[in-house]
CSV table of C-alpha atoms in Angstrom, one decimal:
chain,number,residue,atom,x,y,z
V,1,MET,CA,9.7,-75.6,0.7
V,2,ASN,CA,7.5,-75.1,-2.3
V,3,GLU,CA,5.6,-72.4,-0.5
V,4,PHE,CA,8.9,-70.7,0.4
V,5,SER,CA,10.2,-70.7,-3.2
V,6,SER,CA,6.9,-69.4,-4.5
V,7,ALA,CA,7.0,-66.6,-1.9
V,8,ILE,CA,10.5,-65.7,-3.1
V,9,GLY,CA,9.2,-65.6,-6.7
V,10,ALA,CA,6.3,-63.4,-5.7
V,11,ALA,CA,8.7,-61.2,-3.8
V,12,LEU,CA,11.0,-60.7,-6.7
V,13,SER,CA,8.2,-59.9,-9.1
V,14,MET,CA,6.8,-57.3,-6.6
V,15,ILE,CA,10.3,-55.7,-6.6
V,16,VAL,CA,10.9,-55.7,-10.3
V,17,THR,CA,7.4,-54.4,-11.1
V,18,PHE,CA,7.7,-51.6,-8.5
V,19,ASP,CA,4.6,-52.9,-6.7
V,20,ALA,CA,2.8,-49.8,-5.3
V,21,ALA,CA,2.5,-51.2,-1.8
V,22,ILE,CA,6.3,-51.9,-1.6
V,23,VAL,CA,7.2,-48.5,-3.2
V,24,GLU,CA,5.0,-46.6,-0.7
V,25,ILE,CA,6.6,-48.4,2.3
V,26,VAL,CA,10.2,-48.1,1.1
V,27,LEU,CA,9.8,-44.4,0.4
V,28,LEU,CA,8.3,-43.8,3.8
V,29,SER,CA,11.2,-45.7,5.4
V,30,LEU,CA,13.7,-43.7,3.6
V,31,ARG,CA,11.9,-40.4,4.4
V,32,VAL,CA,11.8,-41.2,8.1
V,33,SER,CA,15.3,-42.5,8.5
V,34,LEU,CA,17.0,-39.9,6.3
V,35,SER,CA,15.2,-37.1,8.1
V,36,ALA,CA,16.2,-38.6,11.5
V,37,VAL,CA,19.8,-38.9,10.4
V,38,ALA,CA,19.8,-35.3,9.0
V,39,ILE,CA,18.4,-33.9,12.2
V,40,ALA,CA,20.7,-36.0,14.4
V,41,SER,CA,23.7,-35.0,12.4
V,42,VAL,CA,23.0,-31.3,12.8
V,43,VAL,CA,23.2,-31.8,16.5
V,44,ALA,CA,25.7,-34.6,16.8
V,45,LEU,CA,28.5,-33.3,14.6
V,46,PRO,CA,29.0,-30.0,16.5
V,47,LEU,CA,28.4,-31.9,19.8
V,48,GLY,CA,31.1,-34.4,18.9
V,49,ALA,CA,33.5,-31.6,17.9
V,50,LEU,CA,32.7,-29.7,21.1
V,51,ILE,CA,33.4,-32.7,23.4
V,52,ALA,CA,36.5,-33.6,21.4
V,53,LEU,CA,38.0,-30.1,21.7
V,54,GLN,CA,36.8,-28.5,24.9
V,55,HIS,CA,38.2,-29.4,28.2
V,56,PHE,CA,35.6,-29.3,30.9
V,57,PRO,CA,35.1,-31.1,34.2
V,58,GLY,CA,33.4,-34.4,33.7
V,59,ARG,CA,34.4,-34.7,30.1
V,60,ARG,CA,35.6,-38.3,30.5
V,61,ALA,CA,32.2,-39.2,32.0
V,62,VAL,CA,30.4,-37.6,29.1
V,63,VAL,CA,32.5,-39.6,26.6
V,64,ILE,CA,31.8,-42.8,28.4
V,65,LEU,CA,28.1,-42.0,28.6
V,66,LEU,CA,28.0,-41.1,24.9
V,67,ASN,CA,29.7,-44.4,23.9
V,68,ALA,CA,27.3,-46.3,26.2
V,69,LEU,CA,24.3,-44.6,24.6
V,70,MET,CA,25.3,-46.1,21.2
V,71,GLY,CA,23.8,-49.2,22.5
V,72,LEU,CA,20.5,-47.6,23.6
V,73,PRO,CA,17.8,-50.2,23.0
V,74,PRO,CA,15.3,-48.9,20.4
V,75,VAL,CA,12.4,-50.4,22.2
V,76,VAL,CA,13.1,-48.3,25.3
V,77,VAL,CA,13.6,-45.2,23.2
V,78,GLY,CA,10.2,-46.0,21.6
V,79,LEU,CA,8.6,-46.3,25.0
V,80,MET,CA,10.1,-43.0,26.2
V,81,VAL,CA,9.0,-41.1,23.1
V,82,TYR,CA,5.5,-42.8,23.4
V,83,LEU,CA,5.2,-41.6,27.0
V,84,LEU,CA,6.2,-38.1,25.9
V,85,LEU,CA,3.8,-37.9,23.0
V,86,SER,CA,0.8,-39.9,24.3
V,87,ARG,CA,-2.4,-38.0,25.1
V,88,ALA,CA,-1.5,-37.8,28.8
V,89,GLY,CA,2.1,-37.0,28.1
V,90,PRO,CA,3.8,-33.6,28.3
V,91,LEU,CA,3.8,-33.2,24.4
V,92,GLY,CA,0.4,-35.0,24.0
V,93,PRO,CA,-1.5,-31.9,22.8
V,94,MET,CA,0.7,-31.7,19.7
V,95,GLY,CA,-1.0,-34.9,18.4
V,96,LEU,CA,2.2,-36.4,17.1
V,97,LEU,CA,1.8,-40.0,18.3
V,98,PHE,CA,1.3,-42.5,15.4
V,99,THR,CA,2.7,-40.1,12.8
V,100,PRO,CA,5.9,-40.2,10.8
V,101,THR,CA,7.1,-37.2,12.8
V,102,ALA,CA,7.0,-39.3,16.0
V,103,MET,CA,9.1,-42.0,14.2
V,104,VAL,CA,11.6,-39.4,13.1
V,105,ILE,CA,11.9,-38.1,16.7
V,106,ALA,CA,12.5,-41.6,18.0
V,107,GLN,CA,15.1,-42.5,15.4
V,108,SER,CA,16.9,-39.2,15.8
V,109,ILE,CA,17.3,-40.1,19.5
V,110,ILE,CA,18.6,-43.5,18.7
V,111,VAL,CA,21.1,-42.3,16.0
V,112,LEU,CA,22.3,-39.1,17.7
V,113,PRO,CA,24.7,-40.8,20.2
V,114,ILE,CA,26.1,-43.0,17.4
V,115,ILE,CA,27.0,-40.1,15.2
V,116,ALA,CA,28.2,-38.0,18.1
V,117,ALA,CA,30.5,-40.7,19.6
V,118,LEU,CA,32.0,-41.6,16.2
V,119,SER,CA,32.6,-38.0,15.2
V,120,ARG,CA,34.1,-37.2,18.6
V,121,GLN,CA,36.6,-40.0,18.1
V,122,THR,CA,37.4,-38.9,14.6
V,123,ILE,CA,37.9,-35.3,15.6
V,124,ALA,CA,39.8,-36.1,18.7
V,125,ASP,CA,42.3,-38.3,16.8
V,126,LEU,CA,42.8,-35.6,14.1
V,127,HIS,CA,43.2,-32.9,16.7
V,128,GLU,CA,45.9,-34.8,18.5
V,129,GLU,CA,47.8,-34.9,15.2
V,130,TYR,CA,47.1,-31.4,14.0
V,131,ASP,CA,47.1,-29.4,17.3
V,132,GLU,CA,50.7,-28.2,17.2
V,133,HIS,CA,50.5,-27.2,13.6
V,134,LEU,CA,47.3,-25.3,14.1
V,135,ARG,CA,48.6,-23.5,17.2
V,136,SER,CA,51.8,-22.6,15.3
V,137,LEU,CA,49.7,-21.1,12.6
V,138,GLY,CA,47.8,-19.1,15.2
V,139,CYS,CA,44.4,-20.6,14.1
V,140,THR,CA,41.3,-19.2,15.8
V,141,PRO,CA,39.1,-21.9,17.4
V,142,ILE,CA,36.6,-21.6,14.5
V,143,GLN,CA,39.4,-22.0,12.0
V,144,SER,CA,40.7,-25.1,13.9
V,145,VAL,CA,37.3,-26.7,13.9
V,146,ALA,CA,36.7,-26.0,10.2
V,147,THR,CA,40.1,-27.5,9.4
V,148,LEU,CA,39.4,-30.6,11.5
V,149,LEU,CA,35.9,-31.1,10.1
V,150,TRP,CA,37.1,-30.7,6.5
V,151,ASP,CA,40.0,-33.1,6.9
V,152,GLY,CA,37.8,-35.6,8.7
V,153,ARG,CA,35.0,-35.3,6.2
V,154,PHE,CA,35.2,-38.8,4.9
V,155,ARG,CA,35.3,-40.4,8.3
V,156,LEU,CA,32.5,-38.2,9.5
V,157,LEU,CA,30.5,-39.3,6.4
V,158,THR,CA,31.1,-42.9,7.5
V,159,ALA,CA,29.8,-42.0,11.0
V,160,ILE,CA,26.6,-40.6,9.5
V,161,MET,CA,26.2,-43.7,7.3
V,162,ALA,CA,26.6,-45.9,10.4
V,163,GLY,CA,23.8,-43.9,11.9
V,164,PHE,CA,21.6,-44.4,8.8
V,165,GLY,CA,22.3,-48.1,8.8
V,166,ARG,CA,21.1,-48.3,12.4
V,167,ALA,CA,18.0,-46.2,11.7
V,168,ILE,CA,16.7,-47.9,8.6
V,169,ALA,CA,17.0,-51.4,10.2
V,170,GLU,CA,15.5,-50.5,13.5
V,171,VAL,CA,12.0,-51.8,14.4
V,172,GLY,CA,11.4,-51.5,18.1
V,173,ALA,CA,11.0,-47.8,18.4
V,174,VAL,CA,9.0,-47.1,15.1
V,175,ILE,CA,6.5,-49.8,15.8
V,176,ILE,CA,5.7,-48.3,19.2
V,177,VAL,CA,5.5,-44.6,18.3
V,178,GLY,CA,4.3,-45.1,14.7
V,179,GLY,CA,1.8,-47.8,15.4
V,180,ASN,CA,2.4,-49.6,12.0
V,181,ILE,CA,-0.7,-48.0,10.4
V,182,GLN,CA,-1.3,-48.9,6.8
V,183,HIS,CA,-0.7,-46.0,4.3
V,184,ALA,CA,0.5,-43.8,7.2
V,185,THR,CA,3.3,-45.1,9.4
V,186,ARG,CA,4.1,-48.5,7.9
V,187,VAL,CA,7.9,-48.8,7.2
V,188,MET,CA,9.9,-51.8,6.0
V,189,THR,CA,10.8,-53.3,9.3
V,190,THR,CA,7.4,-53.0,10.9
V,191,THR,CA,5.7,-54.4,7.8
V,192,ILE,CA,8.0,-57.3,7.8
V,193,ALA,CA,7.2,-58.1,11.4
V,194,LEU,CA,3.4,-57.8,10.7
V,195,GLU,CA,3.2,-59.6,7.4
V,196,THR,CA,5.4,-62.5,8.7
V,197,SER,CA,3.1,-63.0,11.6
V,198,LYS,CA,0.1,-62.9,9.2
V,199,GLY,CA,1.8,-65.5,7.0
V,200,ASN,CA,2.1,-63.1,4.0
V,201,LEU,CA,5.6,-64.1,3.2
V,202,ALA,CA,5.9,-62.6,-0.3
V,203,LEU,CA,5.6,-59.0,0.9
V,204,ALA,CA,7.8,-59.7,4.0
V,205,LEU,CA,10.5,-61.3,1.9
V,206,GLY,CA,10.3,-58.6,-0.8
V,207,LEU,CA,10.8,-55.9,1.8
V,208,GLY,CA,13.4,-58.0,3.5
V,209,LEU,CA,15.5,-58.2,0.3
V,210,ILE,CA,15.3,-54.5,-0.2
V,211,LEU,CA,16.2,-53.8,3.4
V,212,VAL,CA,19.2,-56.1,3.3
V,213,THR,CA,20.4,-54.6,0.0
V,214,LEU,CA,20.1,-51.1,1.5
V,215,ALA,CA,21.9,-52.0,4.7
V,216,LEU,CA,24.7,-53.8,3.0
V,217,GLY,CA,24.9,-51.2,0.3
V,218,VAL,CA,25.3,-48.4,2.9
V,219,ASN,CA,28.0,-50.2,4.8
V,220,ALA,CA,29.8,-51.2,1.6
V,221,THR,CA,29.6,-47.6,0.3
V,222,ALA,CA,31.0,-46.3,3.6
V,223,LEU,CA,33.9,-48.7,3.4
V,224,VAL,CA,34.6,-47.8,-0.2
V,225,ILE,CA,34.5,-44.1,0.5
V,226,SER,CA,36.9,-44.3,3.5
V,227,ASP,CA,39.3,-46.6,1.7
V,228,ALA,CA,39.4,-44.3,-1.4
V,229,ALA,CA,39.9,-41.3,0.9
V,230,ARG,CA,42.7,-43.0,2.7
V,231,GLN,CA,44.4,-43.9,-0.6
V,232,ARG,CA,43.9,-40.5,-2.0
V,233,TYR,CA,44.8,-38.3,1.0
V,234,GLY,CA,46.7,-40.6,3.3
M,1,MET,CA,77.7,-15.4,23.1
M,2,PRO,CA,78.9,-11.9,23.7
M,3,PRO,CA,76.3,-9.3,22.8
M,4,ASP,CA,77.2,-7.7,19.5
M,5,ARG,CA,75.1,-5.2,17.6
M,6,PRO,CA,71.8,-6.8,16.6
M,7,ASP,CA,71.2,-7.0,12.8
M,8,GLU,CA,68.3,-5.0,11.5
M,9,HIS,CA,65.7,-7.6,12.3
M,10,PRO,CA,62.4,-6.9,14.0
M,11,LEU,CA,62.4,-10.0,16.2
M,12,LEU,CA,66.0,-9.9,17.3
M,13,PRO,CA,67.7,-10.1,19.6
M,14,LEU,CA,66.2,-13.3,20.9
M,15,VAL,CA,66.8,-13.3,24.7
M,16,ALA,CA,66.1,-16.0,27.2
M,17,ARG,CA,66.7,-15.5,30.9
M,18,GLY,CA,66.6,-18.3,33.5
M,19,LEU,CA,64.5,-20.5,31.3
M,20,THR,CA,63.2,-23.7,32.9
M,21,PHE,CA,60.6,-26.2,31.8
M,22,GLY,CA,59.4,-29.3,33.6
M,23,ILE,CA,56.6,-31.7,33.2
M,24,ASN,CA,55.3,-34.3,35.6
M,25,GLY,CA,58.0,-33.3,38.1
M,26,ARG,CA,60.8,-34.0,35.5
M,27,ARG,CA,62.9,-31.0,34.6
M,28,ILE,CA,63.7,-30.9,30.9
M,29,ILE,CA,65.1,-27.4,30.5
M,30,LYS,CA,67.3,-26.2,33.4
M,31,ASP,CA,68.0,-22.5,33.9
M,32,VAL,CA,69.0,-21.6,30.4
M,33,SER,CA,69.9,-18.1,29.4
M,34,PHE,CA,71.1,-16.9,26.0
M,35,TRP,CA,71.2,-13.9,23.7
M,36,ILE,CA,71.0,-14.3,19.9
M,37,GLY,CA,71.6,-11.1,18.0
M,38,SER,CA,72.7,-12.3,14.6
M,39,SER,CA,70.3,-13.1,11.8
M,40,GLY,CA,72.5,-16.0,10.6
M,41,ARG,CA,71.5,-19.6,11.1
M,42,THR,CA,71.5,-20.7,14.7
M,43,VAL,CA,71.8,-24.4,15.3
M,44,ILE,CA,70.8,-26.0,18.6
M,45,LEU,CA,73.1,-29.0,18.8
M,46,GLY,CA,73.0,-31.9,21.2
M,47,PRO,CA,72.4,-35.5,21.7
M,48,ASN,CA,68.9,-37.0,21.6
M,49,GLY,CA,67.0,-36.2,24.8
M,50,ALA,CA,69.0,-33.0,25.5
M,51,GLY,CA,65.8,-30.9,25.4
M,52,LYS,CA,66.4,-29.3,21.9
M,53,SER,CA,62.8,-29.8,20.7
M,54,VAL,CA,61.4,-28.5,23.9
M,55,MET,CA,63.6,-25.5,23.7
M,56,LEU,CA,62.4,-24.7,20.2
M,57,ARG,CA,58.8,-25.1,21.2
M,58,LEU,CA,59.4,-22.7,24.2
M,59,CYS,CA,60.8,-20.2,21.8
M,60,HIS,CA,57.8,-20.6,19.5
M,61,GLY,CA,55.3,-20.4,22.3
M,62,LEU,CA,53.9,-23.9,21.8
M,63,LEU,CA,55.0,-24.7,25.4
M,64,GLU,CA,54.8,-22.4,28.4
M,65,PRO,CA,58.0,-22.2,30.4
M,66,THR,CA,57.7,-23.1,34.1
M,67,GLY,CA,60.2,-20.4,34.9
M,68,GLY,CA,62.2,-17.6,33.3
M,69,GLU,CA,61.2,-15.6,30.2
M,70,ILE,CA,61.8,-15.2,26.5
M,71,ARG,CA,61.6,-12.0,24.4
M,72,TRP,CA,61.9,-11.6,20.7
M,73,GLY,CA,63.2,-8.1,20.3
M,74,GLU,CA,60.5,-5.9,21.8
M,75,LEU,CA,57.9,-8.6,21.5
M,76,SER,CA,56.6,-11.4,23.7
M,77,VAL,CA,56.7,-14.9,22.5
M,78,SER,CA,53.0,-15.0,21.5
M,79,GLN,CA,53.2,-11.6,19.7
M,80,ALA,CA,56.3,-12.8,17.8
M,81,ARG,CA,54.7,-16.1,16.7
M,82,GLU,CA,52.6,-14.2,14.2
M,83,GLN,CA,55.8,-13.5,12.3
M,84,GLN,CA,57.3,-17.0,12.7
M,85,ALA,CA,56.7,-20.4,11.2
M,86,MET,CA,57.8,-23.8,12.3
M,87,ALA,CA,58.4,-27.2,10.6
M,88,SER,CA,59.1,-30.3,12.6
M,89,GLN,CA,60.7,-33.7,12.3
M,90,HIS,CA,57.5,-35.4,11.5
M,91,PRO,CA,55.7,-32.7,9.4
M,92,VAL,CA,52.0,-32.5,10.0
M,93,LEU,CA,50.6,-32.4,6.5
M,94,LEU,CA,46.9,-32.0,6.1
M,95,ARG,CA,44.9,-34.6,4.3
M,96,ARG,CA,44.7,-32.5,1.2
M,97,THR,CA,46.6,-31.9,-2.0
M,98,VAL,CA,50.0,-30.3,-1.9
M,99,LYS,CA,48.4,-27.0,-3.1
M,100,GLY,CA,45.6,-27.5,-0.6
M,101,ASN,CA,48.2,-27.5,2.2
M,102,LEU,CA,49.6,-24.2,1.1
M,103,LEU,CA,46.1,-22.7,0.4
M,104,HIS,CA,45.0,-23.6,3.9
M,105,VAL,CA,47.8,-21.5,5.5
M,106,LEU,CA,46.9,-18.5,3.2
M,107,SER,CA,43.3,-18.8,4.1
M,108,VAL,CA,43.9,-19.0,7.8
M,109,LYS,CA,46.0,-15.9,7.6
M,110,GLY,CA,43.4,-14.1,5.6
M,111,VAL,CA,45.4,-13.5,2.4
M,112,ALA,CA,43.1,-12.3,-0.4
M,113,ARG,CA,41.9,-15.1,-2.6
M,114,SER,CA,43.2,-13.3,-5.8
M,115,GLU,CA,46.8,-13.3,-4.4
M,116,ARG,CA,46.8,-16.9,-3.3
M,117,PRO,CA,47.6,-18.8,-6.6
M,118,ALA,CA,50.7,-16.7,-7.3
M,119,LEU,CA,52.0,-17.3,-3.7
M,120,VAL,CA,51.4,-21.0,-4.0
M,121,ASP,CA,53.2,-21.3,-7.3
M,122,ALA,CA,56.2,-19.4,-6.0
M,123,ALA,CA,56.4,-21.5,-2.9
M,124,LEU,CA,56.2,-24.7,-4.9
M,125,GLU,CA,58.8,-23.5,-7.3
M,126,ARG,CA,61.2,-22.5,-4.5
M,127,ALA,CA,60.8,-25.9,-2.8
M,128,GLY,CA,61.3,-27.8,-6.0
M,129,LEU,CA,57.8,-29.2,-5.9
M,130,ALA,CA,56.5,-27.5,-9.1
M,131,GLY,CA,54.3,-30.0,-10.9
M,132,LEU,CA,53.3,-31.8,-7.8
M,133,GLY,CA,50.6,-29.4,-6.7
M,134,ALA,CA,47.7,-31.7,-7.4
M,135,ARG,CA,49.3,-34.7,-5.6
M,136,ALA,CA,48.0,-35.7,-2.1
M,137,ALA,CA,50.5,-34.3,0.3
M,138,ARG,CA,50.8,-37.4,2.4
M,139,THR,CA,51.7,-39.6,-0.6
M,140,LEU,CA,54.9,-37.6,-1.3
M,141,SER,CA,58.3,-39.1,-0.4
M,142,GLY,CA,59.8,-38.2,2.9
M,143,GLY,CA,62.1,-35.5,1.5
M,144,GLN,CA,59.3,-34.0,-0.6
M,145,GLN,CA,57.0,-34.0,2.5
M,146,GLN,CA,59.7,-32.1,4.5
M,147,ARG,CA,60.3,-29.6,1.6
M,148,LEU,CA,56.5,-29.1,1.4
M,149,ALA,CA,56.4,-28.5,5.2
M,150,ILE,CA,59.1,-25.9,4.8
M,151,ALA,CA,57.5,-24.3,1.8
M,152,ARG,CA,54.3,-24.1,3.7
M,153,ALA,CA,56.1,-22.5,6.6
M,154,LEU,CA,57.6,-20.0,4.1
M,155,VAL,CA,54.6,-19.1,2.1
M,156,LEU,CA,53.8,-16.2,4.4
M,157,ARG,CA,57.4,-14.9,4.4
M,158,PRO,CA,58.0,-15.3,8.1
M,159,LYS,CA,60.8,-13.3,9.8
M,160,VAL,CA,61.9,-16.4,11.7
M,161,LEU,CA,61.8,-20.0,10.6
M,162,LEU,CA,62.1,-22.7,13.4
M,163,LEU,CA,63.1,-26.2,12.2
M,164,ASP,CA,63.0,-29.2,14.5
M,165,GLU,CA,65.4,-31.9,13.2
M,166,PRO,CA,64.2,-31.2,9.7
M,167,THR,CA,66.3,-34.0,8.0
M,168,THR,CA,66.0,-36.9,10.5
M,169,ASN,CA,64.9,-40.1,8.7
M,170,LEU,CA,65.7,-38.7,5.3
M,171,ASP,CA,68.2,-40.3,2.8
M,172,PRO,CA,71.3,-38.3,1.8
M,173,ALA,CA,69.9,-37.0,-1.4
M,174,ALA,CA,66.8,-35.7,0.4
M,175,VAL,CA,68.9,-34.2,3.1
M,176,ARG,CA,70.8,-32.3,0.5
M,177,GLY,CA,67.6,-31.0,-1.0
M,178,VAL,CA,66.3,-29.8,2.4
M,179,GLU,CA,69.6,-28.2,3.4
M,180,GLU,CA,69.8,-26.3,0.1
M,181,LEU,CA,66.4,-25.0,0.7
M,182,ILE,CA,67.4,-23.9,4.2
M,183,GLY,CA,70.5,-22.2,2.7
M,184,VAL,CA,68.4,-20.2,0.2
M,185,ILE,CA,65.9,-19.2,2.9
M,186,GLY,CA,68.7,-18.0,5.3
M,187,ALA,CA,70.4,-16.1,2.5
M,188,ALA,CA,67.1,-14.3,1.8
M,189,GLY,CA,67.2,-12.8,5.4
M,190,THR,CA,65.0,-15.1,7.3
M,191,LYS,CA,66.4,-15.9,10.7
M,192,ILE,CA,66.7,-19.7,11.1
M,193,LEU,CA,66.7,-21.4,14.4
M,194,MET,CA,67.0,-25.2,14.1
M,195,THR,CA,67.8,-28.2,16.1
M,196,THR,CA,69.9,-31.2,15.1
M,197,HIS,CA,71.8,-34.0,16.7
M,198,ASP,CA,73.8,-34.3,13.5
M,199,ILE,CA,77.3,-32.8,13.9
M,200,ALA,CA,78.1,-32.8,10.2
M,201,GLN,CA,74.8,-30.9,9.5
M,202,ALA,CA,75.6,-28.4,12.2
M,203,ARG,CA,79.0,-27.8,10.6
M,204,ARG,CA,77.4,-27.3,7.2
M,205,LEU,CA,74.6,-25.0,8.3
M,206,ALA,CA,75.4,-23.1,11.5
M,207,ALA,CA,76.6,-19.6,11.9
M,208,ASP,CA,76.5,-20.0,15.6
M,209,VAL,CA,76.0,-23.2,17.7
M,210,MET,CA,74.2,-23.6,21.0
M,211,PHE,CA,75.3,-26.9,22.6
M,212,LEU,CA,72.6,-28.4,24.8
M,213,ASN,CA,73.0,-31.4,27.0
M,214,ASP,CA,70.6,-32.8,29.6
M,215,GLY,CA,68.5,-29.6,29.6
M,216,ARG,CA,71.5,-27.2,30.1
M,217,LEU,CA,73.1,-24.8,27.7
M,218,LEU,CA,76.7,-25.8,28.0
M,219,GLU,CA,78.2,-23.6,25.2
M,220,HIS,CA,77.0,-20.9,22.8
M,221,ALA,CA,79.7,-19.8,20.3
M,222,PRO,CA,80.2,-18.9,16.6
M,223,ALA,CA,80.3,-22.1,14.6
M,224,ALA,CA,84.0,-21.7,13.5
M,225,GLU,CA,85.1,-21.2,17.1
M,226,PHE,CA,82.9,-24.0,18.5
M,227,PHE,CA,84.0,-26.6,16.0
M,228,ALA,CA,87.7,-25.6,16.2
M,229,ALA,CA,88.0,-25.6,19.9
M,230,PRO,CA,84.9,-26.3,22.0
M,231,LYS,CA,85.4,-24.9,25.5
M,232,ASP,CA,83.0,-27.2,27.3
M,233,PRO,CA,84.4,-30.7,27.9
M,234,VAL,CA,81.1,-32.4,27.3
M,235,ALA,CA,80.7,-30.6,23.9
M,236,ALA,CA,84.3,-31.6,23.1
M,237,GLY,CA,83.5,-35.2,23.9
M,238,PHE,CA,80.3,-35.0,21.8
M,239,LEU,CA,82.2,-33.6,18.8
M,240,ALA,CA,84.8,-36.4,19.3
M,241,GLY,CA,82.1,-39.0,19.0
M,242,GLU,CA,81.9,-39.9,22.7
M,243,LEU,CA,78.5,-40.8,24.0
M,244,PRO,CA,77.4,-38.2,26.7
M,245,GLY,CA,77.3,-39.7,30.1
């Protein structure tokens, strides 16, 4: 118990003094996960809108698949990306394995179905409500999509934040494709896993506290935003 | 209604021939034909489930008829829609401010940015919503929401305004507000085609009445004639307060 409380004390002092090791790791985590979410959003938002608005054969199957992919195990994604990027893999010559880029690729794949599925649901619900009005106005497809995206902006932001929450907390994929290399690919989750097994509880706990704060903070912010939007715009 | 000389209105006469509409094997509109030449307010009256809303949506081109055809003057339904606007029982207001809802329509229709504020202010004034421009549309009262929906429909000065049960679920004061707005719009030369199941409202607003029951047009007559002496026995029963069988 004594060891535990001294570890907490050490962890807190590392946080308040902006310990260089912690800052480096937190910044890399944010860089990787924010990039992954940004890249995934660029693909996932239009994809979600497309699936919500276009009728095509097999749409129902695509929707089911997309929702199922939200539960994609990060470890398996890590393995697939590892195989793609390893020396013998199809993208091996690019030399991306064990770089932050590899981690961004893996997290983008994990997050993409989450943002796409949630935004599809948001846009489909709004479309059902707005469809008659938009057709009465004679909106072009692009005008319709723009209207739906704008009116769904707060719920879409929530979808993006859900994706970020998943990416920042994920360990299985980044540890495989990043390799957890000090000063190169070490992020919060992989550091916690490593330092805990080494018995360095202070660093692990310090990062754990920051990670929990970030994850809870993102979720709380998403809730506050969507609540405020509902009160403001109905 | 006997064909008279159509008023000077680009979308009149509205003519339907052998109109039918069905969905999932159920026929909702059954072989309806009519001719509307006057630019006065036409009310489609009938009990709930008569097919009034479907008829209005067929006229506006939101639904495709399964049989028959509709012409607005020289124009097809889809051509005519550009000069029409519709507001329905449950107005679909965007998740924006009151002004935002009006601006959206103007932007969709490509009205120049510099002209928009004046049009918005005029529309708000006419609908009695001046001062509420910055409120979120969906936080307005029911009557205000319906007036906003109508104001939004009118902001582009359509030649025809279609209203689907515009005062259902509103309290009497709000009904009066909406009806006054409809009166002003009609007087300004906009053709109004509206549905209602409310006999008193039809009496107050209609120039001519189309009585619809179970998907069939049973009578179409000038309002004075219809209310004084309905020729159709079902219509007479409806006016007398009998429930249609």
